[in-house]
């Protein structure tokens, strides 16, 4: 027969005793389930065990969820760090607040690290400590159940010994009388004393075993009766402290992170303003007026007598005024054709035949006193040669001579006009283009004004068109460009 392995401090007798206890407990549980033996019940303790198991399940779930929360915080920290690193790589050195952005990224990383560590210290470690007491109590509850079975078994054994005392006495008496008859007289007393001693020894062992089992059970049972209710009541305070700590840590974390995000938002807004100012400055050449009086070298046009107008935001207000037609008093020999040519297209809108300001009324109130010859000269066309007309106009107001570089207009009826033609204008001053999309003008150039391709491209006070000479030559709008409206005059 193979020998049982002997460990340190374990003897064969100890192993045999443990085996015997397991067998006895198994027999006792079978008898209790079959109803052959009664079982000791403690309803208060059983309720405490039910609460203990419930508390253990809740605590284990809370510990699992808390670890998952910390894992999510760690992952969020890493994601936030990678996102800020991406922005840091894209943030150019000359952008506003470069050093401030680097400092904000460092503060954010330190805040995430501190938040995670404090959650571990104030929530996870205390949770582990709280659950650390459950395994020991659960082992003691299991031991208490075993000792209760031992106590019930000893109690039943003792009861069986006391119950079978009378029956055993009868069985022993019959053989004893026969033995006493066969034995000599001196031996009969010794046999009776031996039988009584054997019966007393079995009863004493059963009673001693019962007392020992009861003592062990009551010691562990009393301790658990005190610890289980106390542990059950401690759960409220533990839950409160745990979630209060987490709420306080989260509140502080989000408050500090909000400050960092606010500073980052202010920095980005200033960066946006800087970028808008830079874009606005790149278009300033179209909207800012040149200082022709103090810095003539920076002007974008050639100075002419009287000076050209500036390039305003509202060109309609500062557009060069159309010179009024000259006031002429023709002589009696003036031809009708000359008078018609004098009041041409440019001056016709300013003439009103019904206006009382065409001539000054004589001071005399009587119609008979008026000079009829002068009135007839002002209203009736008469024949006159060109020399007399030129001498008359020189005495009044000579019209402004056009610039030497005047491009003769081509008749519109014989030339196909570009698509989207609005009207024609004539350059009154030189304009030097400052950009590739601008049209260079010389005083006297005729420009065909067309519509913009997109209304978003149209700037206030600017027109787009092509020189008439370029259009007649190539029939192509590729040479079109923008130019200031107040440098020109409609034809």
Coordinates of C-alpha atoms in Angstrom, one line a residue, residues 3-289:
X3 CA 2.2 5.7 1.9
X4 CA 0.6 9.1 2.1
X5 CA 3.1 12.0 1.5
X6 CA 4.1 13.7 4.7
X7 CA 4.6 17.4 4.7
X8 CA 6.5 19.5 7.2
X9 CA 4.8 19.4 10.5
X10 CA 2.1 16.9 9.3
X11 CA 1.9 13.4 10.8
X12 CA 0.0 10.3 9.8
X13 CA -2.3 10.7 12.8
X14 CA -3.2 14.3 11.7
X15 CA -4.0 13.2 8.2
X16 CA -6.1 10.3 9.5
X17 CA -8.0 12.7 11.8
X18 CA -8.8 15.1 9.0
X19 CA -10.0 12.3 6.8
X20 CA -12.2 11.0 9.6
X21 CA -13.6 14.5 10.1
X22 CA -14.5 14.8 6.4
X23 CA -16.3 11.5 6.5
X24 CA -18.2 12.3 9.6
X25 CA -19.3 15.7 8.1
X26 CA -20.4 14.1 4.9
X27 CA -22.5 11.5 6.8
X28 CA -24.0 14.3 9.0
X29 CA -25.0 16.4 5.9
X30 CA -26.6 13.4 4.3
X31 CA -28.6 12.6 7.4
X32 CA -29.7 16.3 7.6
X33 CA -30.8 16.4 4.0
X34 CA -32.7 13.1 4.4
X35 CA -34.4 14.5 7.5
X36 CA -32.8 11.8 9.7
X37 CA -31.0 14.4 11.8
X38 CA -31.9 17.9 12.9
X39 CA -29.8 21.0 11.8
X40 CA -28.9 24.0 14.0
X41 CA -30.3 27.1 12.4
X42 CA -29.4 30.8 13.0
X43 CA -31.6 33.1 11.0
X44 CA -29.8 36.4 12.0
X45 CA -26.5 35.0 10.9
X46 CA -27.9 33.6 7.6
X47 CA -29.2 37.1 6.9
X48 CA -25.8 38.6 7.6
X49 CA -24.2 36.1 5.2
X50 CA -26.7 37.1 2.5
X51 CA -25.8 40.8 3.0
X52 CA -22.1 39.9 3.0
X53 CA -22.4 38.2 -0.4
X54 CA -24.4 41.1 -1.9
X55 CA -21.9 43.6 -0.5
X56 CA -19.0 41.6 -2.0
X57 CA -20.7 41.5 -5.5
X58 CA -21.3 45.2 -5.4
X59 CA -17.8 46.1 -4.3
X60 CA -16.2 43.8 -6.9
X61 CA -18.3 45.4 -9.7
X62 CA -17.4 48.9 -8.4
X63 CA -13.7 48.0 -8.4
X64 CA -13.9 46.6 -12.0
X65 CA -15.7 49.7 -13.2
X66 CA -13.3 52.0 -11.4
X67 CA -10.3 50.3 -13.1
X68 CA -12.1 50.7 -16.5
X69 CA -12.6 54.4 -15.7
X70 CA -8.9 54.9 -14.9
X71 CA -8.0 53.0 -18.1
X72 CA -10.3 55.4 -20.1
X73 CA -8.7 58.4 -18.3
X74 CA -5.3 57.2 -19.3
X75 CA -6.4 56.6 -22.9
X76 CA -8.0 60.1 -23.0
X77 CA -4.7 61.6 -21.7
X78 CA -2.8 59.9 -24.5
X79 CA -5.4 61.0 -27.2
X80 CA -5.3 64.6 -25.9
X81 CA -1.5 64.5 -25.9
X82 CA -1.3 63.2 -29.5
X83 CA -3.9 65.9 -30.6
X84 CA -1.9 68.7 -29.1
X85 CA 1.3 67.3 -30.5
X86 CA -0.3 67.5 -34.0
X87 CA -1.3 71.1 -33.4
X88 CA 2.2 71.9 -32.1
X89 CA 3.8 70.5 -35.2
X90 CA 1.5 72.6 -37.5
X91 CA 2.0 75.8 -35.5
X92 CA 4.5 77.8 -37.4
X93 CA 7.2 79.7 -35.5
X94 CA 6.1 83.2 -36.7
X95 CA 2.5 82.7 -35.7
X96 CA 1.2 84.6 -32.7
X97 CA 1.6 83.0 -29.3
X98 CA 4.0 80.2 -30.3
X99 CA 5.6 80.1 -26.8
X100 CA 2.3 80.4 -25.1
X101 CA 1.0 77.4 -27.0
X102 CA 4.0 75.3 -25.9
X103 CA 3.4 76.3 -22.3
X104 CA -0.3 75.4 -22.5
X105 CA 0.5 72.0 -23.9
X106 CA 2.9 71.2 -21.0
X107 CA 0.3 72.4 -18.5
X108 CA -2.3 70.2 -20.0
X109 CA 0.0 67.1 -19.9
X110 CA 0.9 67.7 -16.3
X111 CA -2.8 68.2 -15.3
X112 CA -3.8 64.9 -16.9
X113 CA -1.0 63.0 -15.2
X114 CA -1.9 64.5 -11.8
X115 CA -5.6 63.8 -12.2
X116 CA -4.9 60.1 -13.0
X117 CA -2.5 59.7 -10.1
X118 CA -4.9 61.2 -7.6
X119 CA -7.7 59.0 -8.8
X120 CA -5.4 56.0 -8.1
X121 CA -4.5 57.2 -4.6
X122 CA -7.9 58.4 -3.4
X123 CA -10.2 55.9 -5.1
X124 CA -8.5 52.8 -6.4
X125 CA -6.2 52.1 -3.5
X126 CA -9.0 52.7 -0.9
X127 CA -11.2 50.4 -3.0
X128 CA -8.6 47.7 -2.9
X129 CA -8.2 48.1 0.8
X130 CA -12.0 47.9 1.3
X131 CA -12.3 44.6 -0.7
X132 CA -9.2 43.2 1.0
X133 CA -11.1 42.3 4.1
X134 CA -13.7 40.1 2.3
X135 CA -11.6 37.0 1.5
X136 CA -10.7 36.5 5.2
X137 CA -14.3 36.9 6.4
X138 CA -15.5 34.6 3.7
X139 CA -13.0 31.9 4.7
X140 CA -14.1 32.3 8.3
X141 CA -17.8 31.9 7.3
X142 CA -16.9 28.7 5.5
X143 CA -15.0 27.5 8.6
X144 CA -17.9 28.4 10.8
X145 CA -20.2 26.2 8.6
X146 CA -17.8 23.2 9.0
X147 CA -17.7 23.7 12.8
X148 CA -21.4 23.9 12.9
X149 CA -21.6 20.5 11.2
X150 CA -19.1 19.1 13.7
X151 CA -21.1 20.5 16.6
X152 CA -24.3 18.9 15.2
X153 CA -22.5 15.6 14.7
X154 CA -21.1 15.6 18.3
X155 CA -24.5 16.6 19.6
X156 CA -26.2 13.7 17.8
X157 CA -23.5 11.2 19.0
X158 CA -23.9 12.3 22.6
X159 CA -27.6 11.9 22.3
X160 CA -27.3 8.5 20.8
X161 CA -25.0 7.4 23.6
X162 CA -27.4 8.5 26.3
X163 CA -30.4 7.0 24.4
X164 CA -28.7 3.6 24.0
X165 CA -27.5 3.4 27.6
X166 CA -30.4 1.3 28.8
X167 CA -30.3 -1.0 25.8
X168 CA -26.6 -1.6 26.1
X169 CA -27.0 -2.3 29.8
X170 CA -29.5 -5.1 29.0
X171 CA -27.2 -6.7 26.4
X172 CA -24.3 -6.6 28.8
X173 CA -26.3 -8.1 31.7
X174 CA -27.2 -11.3 30.0
X175 CA -23.7 -12.5 29.0
X176 CA -22.5 -11.3 32.4
X177 CA -24.8 -13.6 34.3
X178 CA -23.7 -16.5 32.2
X179 CA -20.0 -15.5 32.6
X180 CA -20.5 -15.0 36.3
X181 CA -22.0 -18.5 36.5
X182 CA -19.1 -20.1 34.7
X183 CA -16.5 -18.0 36.4
X184 CA -15.2 -18.5 39.9
X185 CA -16.6 -16.3 42.6
X186 CA -13.6 -14.0 42.9
X187 CA -13.7 -13.2 39.1
X188 CA -17.4 -12.2 38.9
X189 CA -16.8 -8.8 40.6
X190 CA -14.0 -7.9 38.3
X191 CA -16.1 -8.6 35.2
X192 CA -19.0 -6.4 36.4
X193 CA -16.6 -3.5 37.2
X194 CA -15.1 -3.7 33.6
X195 CA -18.4 -3.6 31.9
X196 CA -19.4 -0.5 33.9
X197 CA -16.1 1.2 33.1
X198 CA -16.5 0.7 29.4
X199 CA -20.0 2.2 29.4
X200 CA -18.9 5.2 31.4
X201 CA -15.8 5.8 29.1
X202 CA -18.0 5.9 25.9
X203 CA -20.4 8.4 27.5
X204 CA -17.5 10.6 28.8
X205 CA -15.8 10.7 25.4
X206 CA -19.1 11.7 23.7
X207 CA -19.7 14.4 26.2
X208 CA -16.1 15.7 25.9
X209 CA -16.3 15.8 22.1
X210 CA -19.6 17.7 22.3
X211 CA -18.1 20.3 24.6
X212 CA -15.0 20.8 22.5
X213 CA -17.0 21.1 19.2
X214 CA -19.4 23.6 20.9
X215 CA -16.6 25.8 22.2
X216 CA -14.9 26.0 18.8
X217 CA -18.1 26.8 17.0
X218 CA -19.2 29.4 19.5
X219 CA -15.9 31.3 19.4
X220 CA -15.9 31.8 15.6
X221 CA -19.7 32.3 15.5
X222 CA -19.5 35.1 18.1
X223 CA -16.8 37.0 16.1
X224 CA -18.8 36.7 12.9
X225 CA -22.0 37.8 14.6
X226 CA -20.2 41.1 15.4
X227 CA -18.2 41.6 12.2
X228 CA -20.8 41.0 9.6
X229 CA -23.3 43.7 10.6
X230 CA -20.5 46.2 11.1
X231 CA -19.1 45.4 7.6
X232 CA -22.6 45.8 6.1
X233 CA -23.1 49.2 7.7
X234 CA -19.7 50.5 6.6
X235 CA -20.6 50.3 2.9
X236 CA -22.5 53.7 3.0
X237 CA -19.6 55.7 4.4
X238 CA -17.2 54.0 2.0
X239 CA -19.3 54.7 -1.1
X240 CA -19.8 58.3 0.0
X241 CA -16.1 58.9 0.5
X242 CA -15.1 57.2 -2.8
X243 CA -17.5 59.2 -5.0
X244 CA -17.0 62.4 -3.1
X245 CA -13.2 62.1 -3.8
X246 CA -13.8 61.3 -7.5
X247 CA -16.3 64.2 -7.9
X248 CA -13.9 66.6 -6.2
X249 CA -11.0 65.5 -8.3
X250 CA -13.0 65.8 -11.5
X251 CA -14.3 69.2 -10.6
X252 CA -10.8 70.5 -10.0
X253 CA -9.4 68.9 -13.1
X254 CA -12.1 70.3 -15.4
X255 CA -11.8 73.8 -13.8
X256 CA -8.1 73.9 -14.4
X257 CA -8.5 72.4 -17.9
X258 CA -11.1 75.0 -18.6
X259 CA -8.6 77.7 -17.9
X260 CA -6.1 76.1 -20.2
X261 CA -8.7 75.8 -23.0
X262 CA -9.7 79.4 -22.5
X263 CA -6.2 80.7 -22.8
X264 CA -5.7 78.5 -25.9
X265 CA -8.9 79.9 -27.4
X266 CA -7.8 83.5 -26.8
X267 CA -4.4 82.7 -28.4
X268 CA -6.1 81.2 -31.5
X269 CA -8.4 84.2 -31.8
X270 CA -5.5 86.6 -31.8
X271 CA -3.8 84.3 -34.4
X272 CA -7.0 84.6 -36.5
X273 CA -7.0 88.4 -36.2
X274 CA -3.3 88.5 -37.2
X275 CA -4.1 86.4 -40.2
X276 CA -7.0 88.6 -41.2
X277 CA -4.9 91.7 -40.8
X278 CA -2.2 90.2 -43.0
X279 CA -4.8 89.4 -45.7
X280 CA -6.3 92.9 -45.5
X281 CA -2.8 94.4 -45.8
X282 CA -2.2 92.5 -49.0
X283 CA -5.2 94.1 -50.6
X284 CA -4.5 97.6 -49.3
X285 CA -3.1 98.8 -52.6
X286 CA -6.6 98.7 -54.1
X287 CA -8.3 100.6 -51.2
X288 CA -5.7 103.0 -49.9
X289 CA -5.2 106.4 -51.5

